[in-house]
PDB file of C-alpha atoms in Angstrom:
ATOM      1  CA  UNK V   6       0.000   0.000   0.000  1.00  0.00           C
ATOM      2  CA  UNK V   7       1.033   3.961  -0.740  1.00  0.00           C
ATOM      3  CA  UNK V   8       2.273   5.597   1.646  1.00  0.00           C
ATOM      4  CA  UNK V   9       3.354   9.140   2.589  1.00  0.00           C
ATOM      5  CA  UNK V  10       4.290  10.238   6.076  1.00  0.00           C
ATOM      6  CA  UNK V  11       4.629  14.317   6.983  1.00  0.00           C
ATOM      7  CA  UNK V  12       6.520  15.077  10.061  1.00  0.00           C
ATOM      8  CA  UNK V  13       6.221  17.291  12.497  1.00  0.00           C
ATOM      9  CA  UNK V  14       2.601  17.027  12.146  1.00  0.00           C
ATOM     10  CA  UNK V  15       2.168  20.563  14.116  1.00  0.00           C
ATOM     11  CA  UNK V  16       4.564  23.234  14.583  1.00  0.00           C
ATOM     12  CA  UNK V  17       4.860  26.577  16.135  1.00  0.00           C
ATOM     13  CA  UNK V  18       8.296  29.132  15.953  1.00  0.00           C
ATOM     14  CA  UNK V  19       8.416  32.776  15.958  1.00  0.00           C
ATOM     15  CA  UNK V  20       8.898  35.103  12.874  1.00  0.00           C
ATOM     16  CA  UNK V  21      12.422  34.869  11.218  1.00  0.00           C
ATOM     17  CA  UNK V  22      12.737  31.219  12.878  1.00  0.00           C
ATOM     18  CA  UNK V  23      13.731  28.933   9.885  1.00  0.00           C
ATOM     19  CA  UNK V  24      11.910  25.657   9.343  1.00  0.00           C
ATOM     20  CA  UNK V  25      11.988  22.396   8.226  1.00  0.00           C
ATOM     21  CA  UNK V  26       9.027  20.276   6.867  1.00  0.00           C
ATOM     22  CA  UNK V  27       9.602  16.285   6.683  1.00  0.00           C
ATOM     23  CA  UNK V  28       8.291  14.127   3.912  1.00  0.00           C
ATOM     24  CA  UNK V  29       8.874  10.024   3.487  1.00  0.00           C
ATOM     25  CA  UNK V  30       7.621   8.138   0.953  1.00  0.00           C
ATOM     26  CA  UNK V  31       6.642   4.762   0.005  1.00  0.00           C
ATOM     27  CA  UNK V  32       4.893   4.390  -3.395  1.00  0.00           C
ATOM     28  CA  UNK V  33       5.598   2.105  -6.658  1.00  0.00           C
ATOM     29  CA  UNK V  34       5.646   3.963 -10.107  1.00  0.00           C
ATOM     30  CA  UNK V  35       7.186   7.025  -8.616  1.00  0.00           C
ATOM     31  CA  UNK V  36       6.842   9.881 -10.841  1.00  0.00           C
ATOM     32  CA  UNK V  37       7.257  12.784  -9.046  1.00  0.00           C
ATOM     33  CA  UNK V  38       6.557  14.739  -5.341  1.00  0.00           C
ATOM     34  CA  UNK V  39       4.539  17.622  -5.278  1.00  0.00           C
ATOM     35  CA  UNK V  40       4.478  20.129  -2.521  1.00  0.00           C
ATOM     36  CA  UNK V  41       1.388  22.514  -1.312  1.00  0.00           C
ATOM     37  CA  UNK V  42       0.353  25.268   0.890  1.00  0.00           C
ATOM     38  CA  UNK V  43      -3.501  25.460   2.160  1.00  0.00           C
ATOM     39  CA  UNK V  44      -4.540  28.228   3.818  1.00  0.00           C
ATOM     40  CA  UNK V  45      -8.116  28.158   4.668  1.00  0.00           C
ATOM     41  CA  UNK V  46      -9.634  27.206   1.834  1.00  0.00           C
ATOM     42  CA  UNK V  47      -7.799  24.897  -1.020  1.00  0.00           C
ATOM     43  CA  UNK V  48      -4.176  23.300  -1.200  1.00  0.00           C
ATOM     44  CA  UNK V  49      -2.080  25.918  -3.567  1.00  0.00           C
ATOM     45  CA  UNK V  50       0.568  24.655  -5.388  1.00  0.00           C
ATOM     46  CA  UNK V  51       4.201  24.963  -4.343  1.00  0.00           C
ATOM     47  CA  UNK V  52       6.740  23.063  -5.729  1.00  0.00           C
ATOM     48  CA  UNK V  53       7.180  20.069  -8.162  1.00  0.00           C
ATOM     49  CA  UNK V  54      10.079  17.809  -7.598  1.00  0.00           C
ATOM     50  CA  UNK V  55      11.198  14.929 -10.756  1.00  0.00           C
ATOM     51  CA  UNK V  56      15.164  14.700 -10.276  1.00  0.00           C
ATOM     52  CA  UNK V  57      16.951  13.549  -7.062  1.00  0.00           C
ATOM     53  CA  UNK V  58      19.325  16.076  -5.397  1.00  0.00           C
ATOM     54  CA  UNK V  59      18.045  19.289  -7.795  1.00  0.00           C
ATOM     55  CA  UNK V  60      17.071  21.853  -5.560  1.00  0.00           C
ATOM     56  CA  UNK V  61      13.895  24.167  -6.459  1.00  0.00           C
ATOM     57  CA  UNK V  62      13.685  27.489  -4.798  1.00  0.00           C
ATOM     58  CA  UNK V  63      10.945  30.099  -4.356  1.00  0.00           C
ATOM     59  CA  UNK V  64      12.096  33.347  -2.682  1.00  0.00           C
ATOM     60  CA  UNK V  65      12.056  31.722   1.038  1.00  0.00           C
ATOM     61  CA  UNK V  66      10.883  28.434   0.236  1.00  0.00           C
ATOM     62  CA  UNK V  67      13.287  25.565  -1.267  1.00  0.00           C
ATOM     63  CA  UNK V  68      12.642  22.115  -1.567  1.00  0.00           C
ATOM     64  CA  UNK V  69      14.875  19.081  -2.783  1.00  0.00           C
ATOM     65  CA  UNK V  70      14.337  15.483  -2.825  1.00  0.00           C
ATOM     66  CA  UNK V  71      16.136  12.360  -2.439  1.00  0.00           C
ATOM     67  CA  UNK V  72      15.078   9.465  -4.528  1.00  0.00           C
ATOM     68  CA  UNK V  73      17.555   6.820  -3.039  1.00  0.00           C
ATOM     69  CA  UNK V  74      16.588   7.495   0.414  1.00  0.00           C
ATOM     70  CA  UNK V  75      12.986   8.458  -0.095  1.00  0.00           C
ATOM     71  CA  UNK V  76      12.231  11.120   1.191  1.00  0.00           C
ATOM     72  CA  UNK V  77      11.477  15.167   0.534  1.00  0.00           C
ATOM     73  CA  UNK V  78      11.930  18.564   2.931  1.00  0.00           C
ATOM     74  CA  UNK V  79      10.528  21.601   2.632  1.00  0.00           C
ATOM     75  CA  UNK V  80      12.908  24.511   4.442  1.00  0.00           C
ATOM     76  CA  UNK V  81      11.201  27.922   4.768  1.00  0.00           C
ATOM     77  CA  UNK V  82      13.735  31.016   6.003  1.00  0.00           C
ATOM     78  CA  UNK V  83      13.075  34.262   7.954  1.00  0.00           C
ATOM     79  CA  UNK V  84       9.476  32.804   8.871  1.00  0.00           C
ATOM     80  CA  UNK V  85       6.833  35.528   8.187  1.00  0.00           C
ATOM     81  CA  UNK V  86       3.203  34.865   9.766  1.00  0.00           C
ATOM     82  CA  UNK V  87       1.652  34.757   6.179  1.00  0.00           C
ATOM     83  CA  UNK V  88       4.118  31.337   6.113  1.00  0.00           C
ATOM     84  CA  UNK V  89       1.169  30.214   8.727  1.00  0.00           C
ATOM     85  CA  UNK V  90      -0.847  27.308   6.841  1.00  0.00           C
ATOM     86  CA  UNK V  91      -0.802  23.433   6.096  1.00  0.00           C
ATOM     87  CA  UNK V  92       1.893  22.246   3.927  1.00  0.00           C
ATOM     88  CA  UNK V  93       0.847  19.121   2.332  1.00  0.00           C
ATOM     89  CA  UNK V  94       3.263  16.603   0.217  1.00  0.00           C
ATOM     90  CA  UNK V  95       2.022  14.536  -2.185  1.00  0.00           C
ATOM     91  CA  UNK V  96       3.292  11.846  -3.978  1.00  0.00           C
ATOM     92  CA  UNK V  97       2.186  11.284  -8.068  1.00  0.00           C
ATOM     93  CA  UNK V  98       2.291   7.699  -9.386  1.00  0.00           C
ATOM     94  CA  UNK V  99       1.749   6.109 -12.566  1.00  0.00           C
ATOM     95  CA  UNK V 100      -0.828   3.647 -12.919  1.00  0.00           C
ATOM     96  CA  UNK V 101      -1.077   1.347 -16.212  1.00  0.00           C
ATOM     97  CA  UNK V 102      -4.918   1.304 -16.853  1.00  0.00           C
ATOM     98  CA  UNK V 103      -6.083   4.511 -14.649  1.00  0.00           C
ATOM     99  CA  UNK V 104      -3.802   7.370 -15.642  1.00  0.00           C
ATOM    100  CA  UNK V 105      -1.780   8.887 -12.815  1.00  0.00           C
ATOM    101  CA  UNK V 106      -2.490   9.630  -9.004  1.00  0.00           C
ATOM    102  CA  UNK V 107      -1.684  11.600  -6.086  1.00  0.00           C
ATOM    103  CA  UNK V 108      -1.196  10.117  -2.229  1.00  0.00           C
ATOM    104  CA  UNK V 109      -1.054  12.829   0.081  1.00  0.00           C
ATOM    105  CA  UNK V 110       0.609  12.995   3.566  1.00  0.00           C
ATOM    106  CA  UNK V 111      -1.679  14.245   6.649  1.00  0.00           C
ATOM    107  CA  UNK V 112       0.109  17.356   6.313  1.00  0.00           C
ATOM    108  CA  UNK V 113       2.219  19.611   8.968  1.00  0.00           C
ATOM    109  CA  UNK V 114       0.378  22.411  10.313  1.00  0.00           C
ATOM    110  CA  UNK V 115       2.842  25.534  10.781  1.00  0.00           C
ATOM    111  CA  UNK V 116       1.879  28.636  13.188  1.00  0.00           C
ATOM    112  CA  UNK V 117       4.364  31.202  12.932  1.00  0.00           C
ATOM    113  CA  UNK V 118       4.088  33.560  15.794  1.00  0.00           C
ATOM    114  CA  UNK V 119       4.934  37.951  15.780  1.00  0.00           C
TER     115      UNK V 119
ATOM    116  CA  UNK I  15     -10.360  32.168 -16.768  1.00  0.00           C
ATOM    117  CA  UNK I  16     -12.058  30.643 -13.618  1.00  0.00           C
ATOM    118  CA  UNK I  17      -9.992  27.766 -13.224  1.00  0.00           C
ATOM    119  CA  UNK I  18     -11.915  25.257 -10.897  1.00  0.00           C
ATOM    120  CA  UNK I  19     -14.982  26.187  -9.776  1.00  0.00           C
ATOM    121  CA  UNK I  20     -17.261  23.777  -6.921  1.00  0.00           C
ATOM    122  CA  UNK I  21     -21.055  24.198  -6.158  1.00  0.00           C
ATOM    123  CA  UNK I  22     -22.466  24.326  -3.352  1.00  0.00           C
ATOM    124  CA  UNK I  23     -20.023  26.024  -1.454  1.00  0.00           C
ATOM    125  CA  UNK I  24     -21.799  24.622   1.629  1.00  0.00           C
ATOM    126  CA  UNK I  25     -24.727  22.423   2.656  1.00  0.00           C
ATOM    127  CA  UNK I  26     -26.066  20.735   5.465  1.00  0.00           C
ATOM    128  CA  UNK I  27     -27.969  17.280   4.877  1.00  0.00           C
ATOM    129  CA  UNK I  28     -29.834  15.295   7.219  1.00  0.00           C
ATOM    130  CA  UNK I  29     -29.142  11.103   7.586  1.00  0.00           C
ATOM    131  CA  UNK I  30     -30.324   9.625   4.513  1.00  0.00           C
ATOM    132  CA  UNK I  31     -31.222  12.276   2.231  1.00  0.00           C
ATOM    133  CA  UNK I  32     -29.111  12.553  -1.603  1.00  0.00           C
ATOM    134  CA  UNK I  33     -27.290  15.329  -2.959  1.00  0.00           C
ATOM    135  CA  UNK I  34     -24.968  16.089  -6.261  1.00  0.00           C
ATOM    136  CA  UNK I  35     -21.729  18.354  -5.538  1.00  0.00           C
ATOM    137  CA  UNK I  36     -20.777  19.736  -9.075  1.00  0.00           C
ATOM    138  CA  UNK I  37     -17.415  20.348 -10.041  1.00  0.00           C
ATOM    139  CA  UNK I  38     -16.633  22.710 -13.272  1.00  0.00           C
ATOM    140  CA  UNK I  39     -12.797  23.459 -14.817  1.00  0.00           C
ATOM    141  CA  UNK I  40     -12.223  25.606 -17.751  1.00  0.00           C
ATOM    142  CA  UNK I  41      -8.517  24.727 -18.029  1.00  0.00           C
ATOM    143  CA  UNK I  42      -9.572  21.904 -20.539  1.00  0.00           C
ATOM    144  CA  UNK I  43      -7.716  19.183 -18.266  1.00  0.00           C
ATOM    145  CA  UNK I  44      -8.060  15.537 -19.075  1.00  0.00           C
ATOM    146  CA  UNK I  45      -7.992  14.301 -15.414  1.00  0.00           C
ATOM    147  CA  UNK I  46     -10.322  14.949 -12.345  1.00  0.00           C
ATOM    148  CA  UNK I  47     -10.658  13.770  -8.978  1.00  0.00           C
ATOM    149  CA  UNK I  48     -12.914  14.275  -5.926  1.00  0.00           C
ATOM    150  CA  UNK I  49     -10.799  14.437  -2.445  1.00  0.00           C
ATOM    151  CA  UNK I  50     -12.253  14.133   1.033  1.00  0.00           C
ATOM    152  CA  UNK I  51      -9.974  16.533   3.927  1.00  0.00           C
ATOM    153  CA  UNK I  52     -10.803  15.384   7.945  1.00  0.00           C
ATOM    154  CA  UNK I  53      -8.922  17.093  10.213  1.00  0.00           C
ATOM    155  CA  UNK I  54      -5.397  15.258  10.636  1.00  0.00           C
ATOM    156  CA  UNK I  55      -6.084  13.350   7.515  1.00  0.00           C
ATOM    157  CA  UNK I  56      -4.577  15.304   5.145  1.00  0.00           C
ATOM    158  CA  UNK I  57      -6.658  14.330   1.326  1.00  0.00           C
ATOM    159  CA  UNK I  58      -7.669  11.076   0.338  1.00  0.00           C
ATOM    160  CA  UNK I  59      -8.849  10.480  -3.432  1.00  0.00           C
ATOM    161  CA  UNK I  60     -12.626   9.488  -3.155  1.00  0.00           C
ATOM    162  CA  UNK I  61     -13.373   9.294  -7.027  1.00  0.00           C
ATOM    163  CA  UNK I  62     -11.085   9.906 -10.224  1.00  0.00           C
ATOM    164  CA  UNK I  63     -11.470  10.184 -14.181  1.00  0.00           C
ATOM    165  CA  UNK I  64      -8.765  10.223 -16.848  1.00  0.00           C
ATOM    166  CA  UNK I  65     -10.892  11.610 -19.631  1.00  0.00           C
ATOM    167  CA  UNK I  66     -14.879  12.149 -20.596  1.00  0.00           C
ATOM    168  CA  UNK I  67     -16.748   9.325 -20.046  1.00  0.00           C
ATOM    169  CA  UNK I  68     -14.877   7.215 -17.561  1.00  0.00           C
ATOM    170  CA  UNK I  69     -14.298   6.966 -13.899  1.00  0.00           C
ATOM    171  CA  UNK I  70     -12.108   5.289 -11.397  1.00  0.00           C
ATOM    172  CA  UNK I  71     -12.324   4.308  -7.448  1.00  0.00           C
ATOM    173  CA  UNK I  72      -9.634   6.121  -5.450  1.00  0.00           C
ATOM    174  CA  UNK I  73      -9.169   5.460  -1.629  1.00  0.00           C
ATOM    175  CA  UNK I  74     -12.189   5.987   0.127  1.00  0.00           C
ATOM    176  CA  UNK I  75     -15.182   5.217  -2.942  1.00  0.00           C
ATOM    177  CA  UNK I  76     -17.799   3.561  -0.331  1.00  0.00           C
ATOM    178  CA  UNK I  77     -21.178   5.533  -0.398  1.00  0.00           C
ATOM    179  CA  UNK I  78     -19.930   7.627  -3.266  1.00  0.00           C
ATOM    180  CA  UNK I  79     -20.664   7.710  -7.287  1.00  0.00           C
ATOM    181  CA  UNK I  80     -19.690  10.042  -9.821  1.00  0.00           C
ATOM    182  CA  UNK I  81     -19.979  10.837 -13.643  1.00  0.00           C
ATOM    183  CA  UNK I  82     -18.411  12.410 -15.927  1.00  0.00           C
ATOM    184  CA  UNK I  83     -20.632  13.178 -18.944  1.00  0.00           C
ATOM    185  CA  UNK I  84     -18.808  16.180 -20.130  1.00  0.00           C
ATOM    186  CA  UNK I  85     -15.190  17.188 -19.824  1.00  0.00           C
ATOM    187  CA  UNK I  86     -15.220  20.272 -18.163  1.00  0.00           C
ATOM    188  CA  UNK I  87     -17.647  18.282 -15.225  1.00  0.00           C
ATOM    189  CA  UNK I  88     -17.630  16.189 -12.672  1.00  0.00           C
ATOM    190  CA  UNK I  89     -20.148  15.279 -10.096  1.00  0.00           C
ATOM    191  CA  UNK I  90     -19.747  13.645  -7.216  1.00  0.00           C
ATOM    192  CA  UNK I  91     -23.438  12.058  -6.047  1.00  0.00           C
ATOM    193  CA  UNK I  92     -23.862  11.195  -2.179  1.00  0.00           C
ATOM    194  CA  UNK I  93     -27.177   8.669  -2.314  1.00  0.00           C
ATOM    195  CA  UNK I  94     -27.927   8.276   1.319  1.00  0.00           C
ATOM    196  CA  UNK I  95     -26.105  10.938   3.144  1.00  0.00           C
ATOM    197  CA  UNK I  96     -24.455   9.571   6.605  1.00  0.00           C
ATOM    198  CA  UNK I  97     -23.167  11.459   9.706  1.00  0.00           C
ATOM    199  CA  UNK I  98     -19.487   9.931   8.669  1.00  0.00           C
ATOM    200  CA  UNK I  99     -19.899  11.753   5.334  1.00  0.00           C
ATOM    201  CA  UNK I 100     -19.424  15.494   7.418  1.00  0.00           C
ATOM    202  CA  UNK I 101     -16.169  16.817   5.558  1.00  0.00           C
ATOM    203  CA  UNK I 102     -14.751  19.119   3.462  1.00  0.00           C
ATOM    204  CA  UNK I 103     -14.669  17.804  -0.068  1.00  0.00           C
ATOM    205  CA  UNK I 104     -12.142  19.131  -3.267  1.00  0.00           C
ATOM    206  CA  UNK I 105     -11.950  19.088  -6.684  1.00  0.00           C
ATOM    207  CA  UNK I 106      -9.173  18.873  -8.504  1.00  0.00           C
ATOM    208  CA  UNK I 107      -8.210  19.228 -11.962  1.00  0.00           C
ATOM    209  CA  UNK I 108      -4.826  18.185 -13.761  1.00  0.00           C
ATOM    210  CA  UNK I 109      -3.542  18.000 -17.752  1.00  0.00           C
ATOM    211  CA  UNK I 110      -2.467  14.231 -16.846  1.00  0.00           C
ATOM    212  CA  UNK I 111      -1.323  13.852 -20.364  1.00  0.00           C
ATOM    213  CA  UNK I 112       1.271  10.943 -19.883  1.00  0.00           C
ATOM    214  CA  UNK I 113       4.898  12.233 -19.948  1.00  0.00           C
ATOM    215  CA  UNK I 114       4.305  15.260 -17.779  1.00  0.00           C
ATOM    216  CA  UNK I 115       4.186  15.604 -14.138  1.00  0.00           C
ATOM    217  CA  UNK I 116       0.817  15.419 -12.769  1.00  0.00           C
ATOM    218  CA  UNK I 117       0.245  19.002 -10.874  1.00  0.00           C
ATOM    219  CA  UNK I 118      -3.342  19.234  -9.665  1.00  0.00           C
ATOM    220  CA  UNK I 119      -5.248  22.572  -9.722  1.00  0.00           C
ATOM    221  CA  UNK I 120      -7.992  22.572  -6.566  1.00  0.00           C
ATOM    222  CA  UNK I 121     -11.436  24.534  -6.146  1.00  0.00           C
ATOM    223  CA  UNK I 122     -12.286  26.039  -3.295  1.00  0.00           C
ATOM    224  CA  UNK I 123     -14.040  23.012  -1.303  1.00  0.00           C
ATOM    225  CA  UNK I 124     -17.824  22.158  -0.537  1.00  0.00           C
ATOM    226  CA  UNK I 125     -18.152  21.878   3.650  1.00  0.00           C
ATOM    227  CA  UNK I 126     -20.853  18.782   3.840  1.00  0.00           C
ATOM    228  CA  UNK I 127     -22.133  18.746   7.043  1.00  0.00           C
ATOM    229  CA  UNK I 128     -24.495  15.313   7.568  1.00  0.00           C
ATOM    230  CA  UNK I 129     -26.690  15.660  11.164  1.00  0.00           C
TER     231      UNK I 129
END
């Protein structure tokens, strides 16, 4: 079975604290992780992640991911409270006769404190 | 361009009574897929379709159909509406042509509540 564990699952720091987000996967016909923020209302899309040890970088937010070991992280810098939100991974597989798939972790809840 | 768009946006059911959530995208996407989001659950894939006409069982299918008559819909029926149905339910939307990465565009979410 698919699996995709987030940790921590909740988190709280203080602005300019830097973070980082945990994801582990286990899941046949890899093709690629995907990274989200949700705010209140639906998951936004962050990053996309193919190639093992190729960084991808948004201003604060950088993500990498290590296809030997299985796993993702998320690091945010200089924590702002607008960084405040779930951050869901997700994990896309291929399948043969039902086109392609996301698993998604429970998520890690971040509350960045003034 | 309103990307994905979910109706209701809310709705409160009693035990046993039906209802149709309606999904629309006007991105012209191949793929669709109904999620379910309980607290400390993150998403799990209720319903998917890879194209007009057909439909697949994701995670969590049980007390749940769907169609998908045209491509820019999908509906996602609830027949007889239980308490363990109460969630917040997305849409999502995604080229899913094979050879590219799979990046799913959400709506906003329809908050079910089942008394």
């Amino acid at each position: 079975e698919d699996k995709v564990v987030q940790s921590p699952l909740s988190l709280v720091v203080h602005e300019g604290d830097t973070v980082t987000l945990n994801c582990s996967y286990e899941v046949t016909n890899f093709r690629s992780l995907l990274w989200y923020k949700q705010e209140k209302k639906a998951p936004t899309f962050l990053f996309m992640l193919t190639s093992s040890g190729i960084e991808k970088k948004s201003g604060r937010l950088s993500s990498i991911l290590d296809k030997k070991e299985l796993f993702s992280i998320l690091n945010i810098t200089a924590t702002q409270t607008g960084d405040s939100a779930i951050y869901l991974c997700a994990v896309d597989r291929l399948e043969e006769t039902s086109g392609s798939r996301l698993t998604f972790g429970e998520g890690t809840q971040l509350t960045v404190n003034p | 361009n309103a990307g994905v768009t979910q109706t209701p946006k809310f709705r409160v059911l009693k035990t046993g009574q039906s209802m149709t959530l309606l999904c629309a995208q006007d991105m012209n996407h191949e793929y669709m897929y109904w999620y379910r989001q309980d607290p400390g659950m993150g998403l799990r894939l209720i319903h998917y379709s890879v194209g007009e006409g057909t439909t697949a069982k994701g995670e969590v299918p049980d007390g749940y159909n769907v169609s998908r008559l045209k491509k820019q819909n999908f509906l996602l029926g609830l027949e007889s509406a239980a308490p363990s149905q109460t969630s917040v339910y997305f849409c999502a939307s995604s080229r899913g042509t094979s050879g590219f990465p799979n990046e799913q565009f959400f709506g906003p979410g329809t908050r079910l509540t089942v008394l």
